[in-house]
Amino acid sequence: AIGGLGVGLAKVAIGGHLGLDVDLDLIPHDDNLTPLELLFSESNSRFVATVPPHAQTAFEDLMNGVSCALVGKTILEPVVTLRSGATTVVETEVDDLLGAYTAPLGEL
């Protein structure tokens, strides 16, 4: 898959060279999706916003009436951890994500 929320999260991590700690169970969705389906389904439009803690309330006020949720946080260690509750689904280095993202599709 080359799209979906998983790619959006990877781009955020790559762009800031920061890690992410995300709980997939907190992502709003209507269907009973598996973590893999939630990460790579392209059926719903979603976007990822990183908001500093001091601006969280203002951001949530701005998004009033729109389905959104705080699902994780950025961390200084360049590791992306995607969990489903207490179960780790994916844990990978940001540099590995960058390598996979920039590699020609035939080399993956």
mmCIF file of C-alpha atoms in Angstrom, residues 43-98:
data_model
loop_
_atom_site.group_PDB
_atom_site.id
_atom_site.type_symbol
_atom_site.label_atom_id
_atom_site.label_comp_id
_atom_site.label_asym_id
_atom_site.label_seq_id
_atom_site.Cartn_x
_atom_site.Cartn_y
_atom_site.Cartn_z
ATOM 1 C CA SER A 43 -11.581 4.855 2.050
ATOM 2 C CA ASN A 44 -11.846 7.823 4.467
ATOM 3 C CA SER A 45 -10.047 11.129 4.289
ATOM 4 C CA ARG A 46 -7.886 11.673 7.340
ATOM 5 C CA PHE A 47 -5.079 13.995 8.236
ATOM 6 C CA VAL A 48 -2.435 14.044 10.920
ATOM 7 C CA ALA A 49 -1.789 17.209 12.898
ATOM 8 C CA THR A 50 0.915 17.673 15.472
ATOM 9 C CA VAL A 51 -0.088 20.217 18.071
ATOM 10 C CA PRO A 52 2.028 21.396 21.003
ATOM 11 C CA PRO A 53 0.447 20.659 24.397
ATOM 12 C CA HIS A 54 -0.143 24.348 25.154
ATOM 13 C CA ALA A 55 -2.264 24.658 21.974
ATOM 14 C CA GLN A 56 -4.285 21.452 22.406
ATOM 15 C CA THR A 57 -7.436 23.103 23.799
ATOM 16 C CA ALA A 58 -7.447 25.816 21.116
ATOM 17 C CA PHE A 59 -6.976 23.191 18.391
ATOM 18 C CA GLU A 60 -9.782 21.026 19.778
ATOM 19 C CA ASP A 61 -12.041 24.100 19.946
ATOM 20 C CA LEU A 62 -11.218 24.878 16.320
ATOM 21 C CA MET A 63 -12.061 21.285 15.328
ATOM 22 C CA ASN A 64 -15.401 21.352 17.188
ATOM 23 C CA GLY A 65 -17.943 19.349 15.193
ATOM 24 C CA VAL A 66 -15.269 17.434 13.264
ATOM 25 C CA SER A 67 -14.332 13.909 14.243
ATOM 26 C CA CYS A 68 -10.842 14.124 15.696
ATOM 27 C CA ALA A 69 -8.900 12.619 18.564
ATOM 28 C CA LEU A 70 -5.629 12.826 20.409
ATOM 29 C CA VAL A 71 -4.126 9.457 19.465
ATOM 30 C CA GLY A 72 -0.496 9.821 20.450
ATOM 31 C CA LYS A 73 2.482 12.056 20.873
ATOM 32 C CA THR A 74 5.755 12.933 19.235
ATOM 33 C CA ILE A 75 8.906 11.859 21.036
ATOM 34 C CA LEU A 76 12.544 12.868 20.622
ATOM 35 C CA GLU A 77 13.801 9.316 20.082
ATOM 36 C CA PRO A 78 13.419 8.671 16.322
ATOM 37 C CA VAL A 79 11.317 5.525 16.721
ATOM 38 C CA VAL A 80 7.723 5.084 15.587
ATOM 39 C CA THR A 81 5.635 2.842 17.824
ATOM 40 C CA LEU A 82 2.098 2.036 16.745
ATOM 41 C CA ARG A 83 0.072 0.183 19.353
ATOM 42 C CA SER A 84 -3.372 -1.315 19.644
ATOM 43 C CA GLY A 85 -3.931 -0.700 23.332
ATOM 44 C CA ALA A 86 -1.046 -2.407 25.138
ATOM 45 C CA THR A 87 -0.069 -4.518 22.105
ATOM 46 C CA THR A 88 2.707 -3.159 19.876
ATOM 47 C CA VAL A 89 1.709 -3.500 16.217
ATOM 48 C CA VAL A 90 4.752 -1.780 14.666
ATOM 49 C CA GLU A 91 7.972 -0.410 16.074
ATOM 50 C CA THR A 92 10.523 0.960 13.626
ATOM 51 C CA GLU A 93 13.282 3.529 13.325
ATOM 52 C CA VAL A 94 12.487 6.749 11.463
ATOM 53 C CA ASP A 95 15.594 6.232 9.282
ATOM 54 C CA ASP A 96 14.184 2.860 8.171
ATOM 55 C CA LEU A 97 10.910 4.567 7.230
ATOM 56 C CA LEU A 98 12.827 7.177 5.243
#
